[in-house]
Coordinates of C-alpha atoms in Angstrom, one line a residue:
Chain A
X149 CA 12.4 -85.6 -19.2
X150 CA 13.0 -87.8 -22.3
X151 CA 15.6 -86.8 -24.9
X152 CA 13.4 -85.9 -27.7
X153 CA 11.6 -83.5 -26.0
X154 CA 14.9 -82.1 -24.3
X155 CA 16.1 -81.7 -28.1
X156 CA 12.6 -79.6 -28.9
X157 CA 13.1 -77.0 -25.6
X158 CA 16.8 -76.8 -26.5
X159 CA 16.3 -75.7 -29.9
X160 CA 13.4 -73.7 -28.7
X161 CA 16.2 -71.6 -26.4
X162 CA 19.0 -71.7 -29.2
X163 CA 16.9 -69.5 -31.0
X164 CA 16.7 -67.0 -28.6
X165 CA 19.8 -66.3 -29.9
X166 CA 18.0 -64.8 -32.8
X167 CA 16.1 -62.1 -31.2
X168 CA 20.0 -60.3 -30.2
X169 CA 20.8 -60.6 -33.5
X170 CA 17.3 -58.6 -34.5
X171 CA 18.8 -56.2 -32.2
X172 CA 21.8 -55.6 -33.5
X173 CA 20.8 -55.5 -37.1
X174 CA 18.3 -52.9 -36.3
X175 CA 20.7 -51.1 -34.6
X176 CA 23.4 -51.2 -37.4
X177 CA 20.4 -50.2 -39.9
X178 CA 19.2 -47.6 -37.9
X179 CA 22.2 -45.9 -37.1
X180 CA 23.2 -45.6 -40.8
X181 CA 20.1 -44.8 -42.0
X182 CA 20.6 -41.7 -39.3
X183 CA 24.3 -41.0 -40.4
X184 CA 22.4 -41.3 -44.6
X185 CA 19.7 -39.3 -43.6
X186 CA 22.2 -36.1 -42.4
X187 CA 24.2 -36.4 -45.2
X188 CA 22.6 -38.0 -48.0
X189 CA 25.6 -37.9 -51.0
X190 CA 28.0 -39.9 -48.7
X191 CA 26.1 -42.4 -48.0
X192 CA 26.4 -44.5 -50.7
X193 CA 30.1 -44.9 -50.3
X194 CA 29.3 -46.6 -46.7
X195 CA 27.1 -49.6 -48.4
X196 CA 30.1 -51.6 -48.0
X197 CA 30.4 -50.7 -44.6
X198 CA 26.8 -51.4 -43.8
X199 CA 26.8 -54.4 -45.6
X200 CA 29.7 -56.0 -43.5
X201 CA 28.1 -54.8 -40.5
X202 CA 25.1 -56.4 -41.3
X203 CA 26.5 -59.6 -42.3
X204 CA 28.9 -60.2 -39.1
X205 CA 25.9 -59.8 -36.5
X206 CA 23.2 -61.8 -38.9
X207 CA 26.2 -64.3 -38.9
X208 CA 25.9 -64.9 -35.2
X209 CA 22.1 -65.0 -35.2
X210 CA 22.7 -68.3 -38.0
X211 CA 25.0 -69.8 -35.5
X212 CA 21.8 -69.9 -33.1
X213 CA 19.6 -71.0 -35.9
X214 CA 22.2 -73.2 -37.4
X215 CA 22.4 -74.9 -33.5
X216 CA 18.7 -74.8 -33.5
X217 CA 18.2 -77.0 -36.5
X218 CA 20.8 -79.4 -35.6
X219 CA 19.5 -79.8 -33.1
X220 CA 15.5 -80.8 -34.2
X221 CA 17.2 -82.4 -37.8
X222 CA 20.6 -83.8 -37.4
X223 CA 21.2 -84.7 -33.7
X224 CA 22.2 -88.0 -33.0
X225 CA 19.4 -90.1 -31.0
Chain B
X284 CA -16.2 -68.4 -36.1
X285 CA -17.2 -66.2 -38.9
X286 CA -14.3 -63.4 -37.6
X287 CA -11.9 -66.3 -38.1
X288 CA -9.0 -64.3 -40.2
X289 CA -7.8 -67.6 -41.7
X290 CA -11.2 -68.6 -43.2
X291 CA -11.5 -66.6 -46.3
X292 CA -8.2 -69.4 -47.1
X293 CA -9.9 -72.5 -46.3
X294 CA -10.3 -74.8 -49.5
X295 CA -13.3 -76.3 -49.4
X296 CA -14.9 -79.5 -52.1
X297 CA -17.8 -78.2 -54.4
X298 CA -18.0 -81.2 -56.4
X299 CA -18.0 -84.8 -55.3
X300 CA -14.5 -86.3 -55.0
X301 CA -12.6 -87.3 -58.1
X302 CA -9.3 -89.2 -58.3
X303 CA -6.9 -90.4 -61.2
X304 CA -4.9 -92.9 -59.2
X305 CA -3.5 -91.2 -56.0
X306 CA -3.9 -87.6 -57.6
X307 CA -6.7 -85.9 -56.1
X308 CA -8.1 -83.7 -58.7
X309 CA -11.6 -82.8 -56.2
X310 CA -13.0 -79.2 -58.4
X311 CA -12.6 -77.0 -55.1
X312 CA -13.6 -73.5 -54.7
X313 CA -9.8 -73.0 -55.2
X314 CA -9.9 -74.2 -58.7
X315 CA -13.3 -72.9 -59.6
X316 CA -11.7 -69.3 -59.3
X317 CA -8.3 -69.9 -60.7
X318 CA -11.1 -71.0 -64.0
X319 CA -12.9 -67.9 -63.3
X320 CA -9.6 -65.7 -63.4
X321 CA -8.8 -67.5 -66.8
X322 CA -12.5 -67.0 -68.2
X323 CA -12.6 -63.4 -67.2
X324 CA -8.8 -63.0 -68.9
X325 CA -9.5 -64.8 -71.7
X326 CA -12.7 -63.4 -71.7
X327 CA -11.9 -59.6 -71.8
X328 CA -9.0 -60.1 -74.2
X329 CA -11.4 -61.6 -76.7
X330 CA -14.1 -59.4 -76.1
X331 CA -12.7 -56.2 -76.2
X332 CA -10.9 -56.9 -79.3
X333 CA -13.7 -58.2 -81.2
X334 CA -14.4 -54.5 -83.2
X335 CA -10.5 -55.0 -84.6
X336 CA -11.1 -51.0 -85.6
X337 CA -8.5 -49.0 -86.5
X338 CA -9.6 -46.2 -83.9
X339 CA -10.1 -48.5 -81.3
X340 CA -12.8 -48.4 -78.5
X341 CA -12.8 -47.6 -74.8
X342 CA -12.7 -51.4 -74.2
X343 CA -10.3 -51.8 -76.8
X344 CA -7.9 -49.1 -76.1
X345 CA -7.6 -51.4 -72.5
X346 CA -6.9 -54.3 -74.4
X347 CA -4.2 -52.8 -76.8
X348 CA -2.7 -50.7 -73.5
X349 CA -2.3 -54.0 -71.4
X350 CA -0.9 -55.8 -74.5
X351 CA 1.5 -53.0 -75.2
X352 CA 2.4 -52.9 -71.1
X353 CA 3.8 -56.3 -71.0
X354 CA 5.5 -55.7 -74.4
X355 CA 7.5 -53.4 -73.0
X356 CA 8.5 -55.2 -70.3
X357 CA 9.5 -57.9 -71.9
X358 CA 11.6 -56.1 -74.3
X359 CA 13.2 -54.1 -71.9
X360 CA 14.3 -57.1 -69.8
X361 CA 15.0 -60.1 -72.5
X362 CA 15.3 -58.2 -75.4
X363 CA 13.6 -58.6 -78.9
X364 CA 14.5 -62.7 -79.0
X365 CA 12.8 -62.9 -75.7
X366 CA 9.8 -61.2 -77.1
X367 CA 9.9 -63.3 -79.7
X368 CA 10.1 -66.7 -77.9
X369 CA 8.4 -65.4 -74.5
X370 CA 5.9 -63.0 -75.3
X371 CA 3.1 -65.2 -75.4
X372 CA 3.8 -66.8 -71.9
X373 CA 4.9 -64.1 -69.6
X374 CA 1.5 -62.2 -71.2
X375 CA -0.5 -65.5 -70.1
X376 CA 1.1 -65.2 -66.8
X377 CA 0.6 -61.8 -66.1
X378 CA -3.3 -61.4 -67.1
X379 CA -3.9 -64.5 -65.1
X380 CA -2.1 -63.0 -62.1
X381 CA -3.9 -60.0 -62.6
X382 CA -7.3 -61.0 -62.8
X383 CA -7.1 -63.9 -60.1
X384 CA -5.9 -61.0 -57.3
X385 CA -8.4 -58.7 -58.7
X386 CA -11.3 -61.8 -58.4
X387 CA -9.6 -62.1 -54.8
X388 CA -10.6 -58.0 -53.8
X389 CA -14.5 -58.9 -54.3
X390 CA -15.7 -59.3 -50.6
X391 CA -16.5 -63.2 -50.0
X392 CA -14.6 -64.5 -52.8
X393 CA -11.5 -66.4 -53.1
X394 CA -8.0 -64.9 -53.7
X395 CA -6.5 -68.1 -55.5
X396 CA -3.0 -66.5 -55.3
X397 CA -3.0 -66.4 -51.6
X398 CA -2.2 -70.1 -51.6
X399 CA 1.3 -70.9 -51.9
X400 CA 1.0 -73.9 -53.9
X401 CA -0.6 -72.0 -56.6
X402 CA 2.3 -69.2 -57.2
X403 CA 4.7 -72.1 -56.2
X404 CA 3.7 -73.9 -59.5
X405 CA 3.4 -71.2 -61.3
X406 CA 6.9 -70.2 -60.1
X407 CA 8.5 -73.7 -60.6
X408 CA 6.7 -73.7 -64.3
X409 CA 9.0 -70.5 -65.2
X410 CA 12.1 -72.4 -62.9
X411 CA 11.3 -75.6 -65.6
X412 CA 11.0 -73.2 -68.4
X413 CA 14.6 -71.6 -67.9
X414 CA 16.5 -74.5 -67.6
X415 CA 14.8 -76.7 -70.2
X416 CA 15.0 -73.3 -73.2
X417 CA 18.6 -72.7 -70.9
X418 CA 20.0 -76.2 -72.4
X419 CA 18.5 -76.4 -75.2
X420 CA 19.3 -73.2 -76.8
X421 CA 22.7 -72.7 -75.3
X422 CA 23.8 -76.8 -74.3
X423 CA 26.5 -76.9 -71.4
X424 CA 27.1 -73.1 -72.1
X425 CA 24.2 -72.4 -70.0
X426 CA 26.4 -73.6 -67.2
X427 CA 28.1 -70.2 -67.8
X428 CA 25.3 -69.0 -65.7
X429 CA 27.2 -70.0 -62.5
X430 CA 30.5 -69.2 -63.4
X431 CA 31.2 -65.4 -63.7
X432 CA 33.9 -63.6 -65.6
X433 CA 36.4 -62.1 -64.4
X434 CA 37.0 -63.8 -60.5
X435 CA 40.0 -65.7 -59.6
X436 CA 40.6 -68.9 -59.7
X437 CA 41.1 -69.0 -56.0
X438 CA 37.8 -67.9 -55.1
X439 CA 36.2 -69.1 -58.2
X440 CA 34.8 -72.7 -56.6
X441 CA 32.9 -70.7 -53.8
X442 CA 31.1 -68.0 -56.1
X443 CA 30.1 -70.9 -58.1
X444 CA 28.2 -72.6 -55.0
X445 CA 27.0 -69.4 -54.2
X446 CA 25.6 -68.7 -57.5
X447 CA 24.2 -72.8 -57.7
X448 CA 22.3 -71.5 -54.4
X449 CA 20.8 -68.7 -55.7
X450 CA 19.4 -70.4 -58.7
X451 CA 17.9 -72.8 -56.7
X452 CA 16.1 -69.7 -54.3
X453 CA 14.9 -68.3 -57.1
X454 CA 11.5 -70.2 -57.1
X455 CA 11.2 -70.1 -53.6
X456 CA 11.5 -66.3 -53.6
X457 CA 9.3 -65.5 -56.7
X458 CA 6.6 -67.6 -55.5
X459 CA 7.0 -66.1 -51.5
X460 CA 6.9 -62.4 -53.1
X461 CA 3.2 -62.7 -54.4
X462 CA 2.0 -65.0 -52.0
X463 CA 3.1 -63.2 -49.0
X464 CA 1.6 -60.1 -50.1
X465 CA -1.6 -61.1 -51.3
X466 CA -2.0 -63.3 -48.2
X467 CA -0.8 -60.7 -46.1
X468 CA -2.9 -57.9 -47.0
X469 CA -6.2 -60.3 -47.1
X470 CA -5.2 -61.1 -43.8
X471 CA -4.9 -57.6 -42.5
X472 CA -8.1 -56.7 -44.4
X473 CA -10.1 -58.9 -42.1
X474 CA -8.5 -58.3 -38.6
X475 CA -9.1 -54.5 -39.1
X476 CA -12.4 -55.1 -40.4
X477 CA -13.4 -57.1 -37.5
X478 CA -12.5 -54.5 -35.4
X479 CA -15.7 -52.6 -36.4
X480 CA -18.4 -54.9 -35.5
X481 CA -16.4 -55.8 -32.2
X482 CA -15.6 -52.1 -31.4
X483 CA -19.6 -51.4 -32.2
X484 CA -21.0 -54.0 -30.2
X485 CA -18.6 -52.9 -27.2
X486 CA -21.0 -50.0 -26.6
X487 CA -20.0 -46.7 -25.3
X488 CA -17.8 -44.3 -26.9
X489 CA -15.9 -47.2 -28.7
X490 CA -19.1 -47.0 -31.0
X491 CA -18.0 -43.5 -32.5
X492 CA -14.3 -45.4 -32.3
X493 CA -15.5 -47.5 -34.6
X494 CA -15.5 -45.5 -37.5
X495 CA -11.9 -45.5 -37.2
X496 CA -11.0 -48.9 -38.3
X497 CA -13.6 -48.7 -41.1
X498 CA -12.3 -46.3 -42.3
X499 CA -8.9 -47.9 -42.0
X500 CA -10.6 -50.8 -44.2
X501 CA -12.0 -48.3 -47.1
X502 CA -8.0 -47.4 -46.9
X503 CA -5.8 -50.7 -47.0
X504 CA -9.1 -51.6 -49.6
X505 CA -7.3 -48.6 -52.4
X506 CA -3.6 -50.0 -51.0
X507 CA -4.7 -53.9 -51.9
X508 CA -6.3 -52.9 -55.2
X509 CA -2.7 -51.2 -55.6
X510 CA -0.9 -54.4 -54.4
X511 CA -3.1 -56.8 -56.8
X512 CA -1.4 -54.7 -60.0
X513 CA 1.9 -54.0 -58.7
X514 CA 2.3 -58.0 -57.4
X515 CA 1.3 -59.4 -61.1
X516 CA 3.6 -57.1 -62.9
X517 CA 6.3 -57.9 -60.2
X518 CA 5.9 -61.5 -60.7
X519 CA 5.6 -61.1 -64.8
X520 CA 8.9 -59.0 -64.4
X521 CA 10.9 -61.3 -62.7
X522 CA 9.5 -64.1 -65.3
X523 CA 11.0 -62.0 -67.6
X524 CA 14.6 -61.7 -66.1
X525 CA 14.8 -64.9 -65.3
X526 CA 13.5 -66.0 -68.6
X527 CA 16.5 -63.6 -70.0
X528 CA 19.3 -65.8 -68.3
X529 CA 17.7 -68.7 -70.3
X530 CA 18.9 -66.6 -73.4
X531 CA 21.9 -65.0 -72.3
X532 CA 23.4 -67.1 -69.1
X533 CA 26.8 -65.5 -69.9
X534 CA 26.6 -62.5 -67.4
Chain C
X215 CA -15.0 -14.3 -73.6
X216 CA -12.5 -16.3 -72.3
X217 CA -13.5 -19.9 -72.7
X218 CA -14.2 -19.4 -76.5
X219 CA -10.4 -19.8 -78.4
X220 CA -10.0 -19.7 -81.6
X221 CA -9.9 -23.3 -83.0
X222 CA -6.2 -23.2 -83.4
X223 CA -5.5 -21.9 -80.6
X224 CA -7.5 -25.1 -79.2
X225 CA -5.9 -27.7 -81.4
X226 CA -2.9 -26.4 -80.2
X227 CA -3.8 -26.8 -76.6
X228 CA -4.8 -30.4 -77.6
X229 CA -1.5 -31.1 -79.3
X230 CA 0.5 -29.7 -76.3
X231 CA -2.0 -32.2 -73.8
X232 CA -1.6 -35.2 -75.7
X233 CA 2.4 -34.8 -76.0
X234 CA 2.2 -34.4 -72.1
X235 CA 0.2 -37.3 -71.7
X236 CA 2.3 -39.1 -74.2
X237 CA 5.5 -38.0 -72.0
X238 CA 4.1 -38.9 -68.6
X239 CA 3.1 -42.1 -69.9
X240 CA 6.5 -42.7 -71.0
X241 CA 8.4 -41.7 -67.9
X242 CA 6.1 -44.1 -66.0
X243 CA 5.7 -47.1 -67.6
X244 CA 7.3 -48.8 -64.1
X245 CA 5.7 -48.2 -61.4
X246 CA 7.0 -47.5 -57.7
X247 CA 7.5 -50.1 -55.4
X248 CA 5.4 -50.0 -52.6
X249 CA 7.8 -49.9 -49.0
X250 CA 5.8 -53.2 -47.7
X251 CA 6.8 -55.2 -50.7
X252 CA 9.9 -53.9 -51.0
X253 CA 10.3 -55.2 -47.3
X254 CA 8.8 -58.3 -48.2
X255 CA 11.5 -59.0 -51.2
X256 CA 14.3 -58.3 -49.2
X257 CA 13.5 -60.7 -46.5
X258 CA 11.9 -62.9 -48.9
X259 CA 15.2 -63.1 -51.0
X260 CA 17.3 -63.6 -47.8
X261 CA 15.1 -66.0 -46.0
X262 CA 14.6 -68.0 -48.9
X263 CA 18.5 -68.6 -50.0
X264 CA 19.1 -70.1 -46.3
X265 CA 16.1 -72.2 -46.6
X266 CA 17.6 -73.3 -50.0
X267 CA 21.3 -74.1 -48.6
X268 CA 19.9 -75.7 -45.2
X269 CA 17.6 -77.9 -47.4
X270 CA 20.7 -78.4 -50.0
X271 CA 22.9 -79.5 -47.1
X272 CA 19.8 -81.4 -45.2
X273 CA 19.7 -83.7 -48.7
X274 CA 23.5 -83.9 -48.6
X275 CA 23.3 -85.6 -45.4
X276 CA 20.9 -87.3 -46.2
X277 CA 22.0 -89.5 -48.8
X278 CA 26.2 -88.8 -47.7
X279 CA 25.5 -89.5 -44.2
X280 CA 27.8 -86.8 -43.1
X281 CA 25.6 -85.5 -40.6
X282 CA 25.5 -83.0 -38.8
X283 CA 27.9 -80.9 -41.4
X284 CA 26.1 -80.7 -44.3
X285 CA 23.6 -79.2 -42.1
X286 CA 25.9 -76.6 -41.2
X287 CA 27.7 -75.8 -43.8
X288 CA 24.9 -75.6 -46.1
X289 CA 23.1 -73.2 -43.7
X290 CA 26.7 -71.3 -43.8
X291 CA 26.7 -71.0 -47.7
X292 CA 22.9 -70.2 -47.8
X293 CA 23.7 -67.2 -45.7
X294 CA 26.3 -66.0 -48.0
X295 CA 24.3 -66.6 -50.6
X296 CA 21.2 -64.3 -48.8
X297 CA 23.8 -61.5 -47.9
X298 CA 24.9 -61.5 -52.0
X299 CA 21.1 -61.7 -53.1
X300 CA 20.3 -58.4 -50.8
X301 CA 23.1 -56.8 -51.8
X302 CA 22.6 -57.2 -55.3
X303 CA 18.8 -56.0 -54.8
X304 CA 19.6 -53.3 -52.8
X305 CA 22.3 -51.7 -55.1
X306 CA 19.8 -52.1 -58.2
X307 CA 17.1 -50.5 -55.7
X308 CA 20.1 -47.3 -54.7
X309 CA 21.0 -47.3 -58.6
X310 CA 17.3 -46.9 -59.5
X311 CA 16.7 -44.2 -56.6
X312 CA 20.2 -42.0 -56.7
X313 CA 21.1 -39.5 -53.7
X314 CA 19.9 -35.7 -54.8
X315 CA 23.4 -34.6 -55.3
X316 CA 22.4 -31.2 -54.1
X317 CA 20.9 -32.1 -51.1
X318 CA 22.1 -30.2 -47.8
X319 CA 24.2 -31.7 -45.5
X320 CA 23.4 -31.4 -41.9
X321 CA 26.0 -31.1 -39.6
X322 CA 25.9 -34.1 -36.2
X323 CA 25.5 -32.8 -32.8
X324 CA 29.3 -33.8 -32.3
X325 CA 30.7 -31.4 -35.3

């Protein structure tokens, strides 16, 4: 197998990473929008809370993306 | 392949090819709509305002509504200067938005704002608009824009990238927002509409099925017709906030 | 006789439609947001800042030659950027729509 196309099917599976983080965002959303759905007046005062949430497991799904475009843009050949 | 969902986007030559230099300036079937979406604006406006009567007319009454509309909105996002200075071109903006998605709803036409390089320009006109009226009402305050008040010094350099990136989405994002839903729903349009003559000419009881997905057609039809107002007064609205930042970038 | 007012009565009725018309007109001079572009403008925001800082950093190394970090850290800062733009659509979307403050609280299978 030749590099560049070694480089394509290894970005290809660094992005699997993203489908995990699609996971756990929809279960971070999903959970609160349970917790705001049963009690609808505290909710707002856990936006913080989601928001954090939301941004630590998207964060790991960039890392895959971020390895992923390296990969096709800025390896070196 | 007639059930081809992409077709209805295909840009196809009506005239024979024209060039100025390497600019390829062909009339398509893209551009003959964008000019029919201008002469039906245009059009109506002037028309229906014709009788200038003090009582005004049914056709009127549209035109002085739909004026009054985008008044509104941009005096409630950029204030009376911005009606002043802007008025004029988020008005343009939004009745040519307007009538080019509701020329796209006509079955066999051409939605010209389901390309992307179409609401890109028009997105990266109002990008070029704020920062040229940014400096040259405000000078090197309108770098204020990217510097809020009240942050620490400490963390002061990263908000500023942050806010430097955001600018620069801005485009990117106004143009995706009417794009994706005008392309989106023409899309969906077609797939569920194929569904009839393919669920008919399966024979059996998927020919009584196929009422089903017509009717889901008659349905997304009322949602789309929905979509083509709510997208151009989206896309005027945002013109309008950004065009405010031009005229106040202190936050 | 019950369809035939006196007039007053009926230009009263008129009065009191118009002022309602005026009223709704008023109320709803913006109109909802539909849920799919709402949906699209959230992703739309988000995907497009990362785009932004990936291509901001991609240009960096470009003409820097520092890559592979401008790569990275521009995809870094275009996240954060993404994760501000939501948030700052999202609050403007929970300050427009506010909880019912009397809304019933149900209790979780756990209390």
């Amino acid at each position: 197998m030749d590099f560049a196309s070694a480089k394509l099917i290894g970005a290809g599976i660094a992005c699997i990473g993203m489908g995990g983080a699609g996971i756990g965002v929809g279960i971070i959303f999903g959970n609160f929008l349970q917790g705001a759905l049963r009690n609808p007046t505290e909710a707002p005062k856990q936006f913080g809370n989601l928001i954090f949430g939301f941004a630590v497991t998207e964060a790991l799904g960039i890392f895959s993306l971020a390895i992923a475009l390296i990969l096709l843009f800025a390896a070196p050949h | 392949m007639s059930n081809d969902p992409i077709h209805q986007f295909h840009i196809n030559p009506i005239s024979p090819p024209i060039h100025f230099g390497a600019i390829d300036a062909t009339f398509t079937n893209a551009s003959l709509f964008m000019v029919a979406g201008v002469a039906v604006a245009s059009g109506f406006m002037a028309w229906a305002m014709r009788p200038q009567a003090l009582v005004p007319g049914r056709a009127q009454s549209v035109a002085e509504i739909t004026y009054g509309f985008v008044h509104g909105m941009v005096r409630d996002a950029a204030g009376d200067e911005g009606v002043k200075r802007f008025f004029p071109f988020v008005f343009t903006v939004f009745m040519f938005v307007f009538a080019a998605n509701m020329i796209g709803m006509f079955p066999y036409w051409f939605a010209p704002t389901g390309q992307i390089i179409i609401t890109a320009s028009m997105a990266l006109m109002v990008f070029a608009t704020v920062l040229i009226v940014g400096f040259a009402k405000n000078g090197f305050k309108f770098l204020k824009l990217f510097v809020p008040s009240g942050v620490p010094w400490y963390i002061l350099w990263f908000v500023v990238i942050i806010e430097i990136i955001s600018f620069f989405s801005r485009p990117l994002s106004h143009a995706i927002r009417l794009w994706a839903n005008v392309f989106a729903g023409h899309l969906l349009l077609k797939v569920i509409a194929s569904f009839v003559p393919m669920m008919a000419a399966a024979g059996g009881m998927l020919v009584l099925g196929s009422v089903i997905p017509l009717f889901m057609t008659v349905a997304i039809y009322a949602l789309e017709f929905l979509v083509a107002f709510l997208q151009a007064y989206v896309f005027a609205m945002l013109t309008c906030i950004y065009l405010n930042d031009a005229l106040h970038p202190g936050h | 006789m019950a369809d035939r007012n006196p007039p007053e009565d009926r230009l009263d009725d008129l009065r009191r439609r118009v002022a309602e018309a005026r009223a709704e007109t008023a109320s709803t001079s913006q109109p909802p947001d539909s849920a799919a572009s709402l949906a699209l403008r959230f992703g739309g925001e988000f995907g497009a800042a990362i785009l932004v800082g990936a291509l901001l950093g991609y240009g960096i190394d470009f003409f820097v030659h520092t890559s592979p970090w401008g790569l990275l850290i521009g995809i870094g800062l275009g996240f954060v950027t993404g994760v501000v733009n939501v948030v700052r659509v999202a609050s403007a979307y929970n300050r427009a729509n506010p909880p019912d403050p009397s809304a019933p609280r149900i209790a979780d299978d756990d209390d």
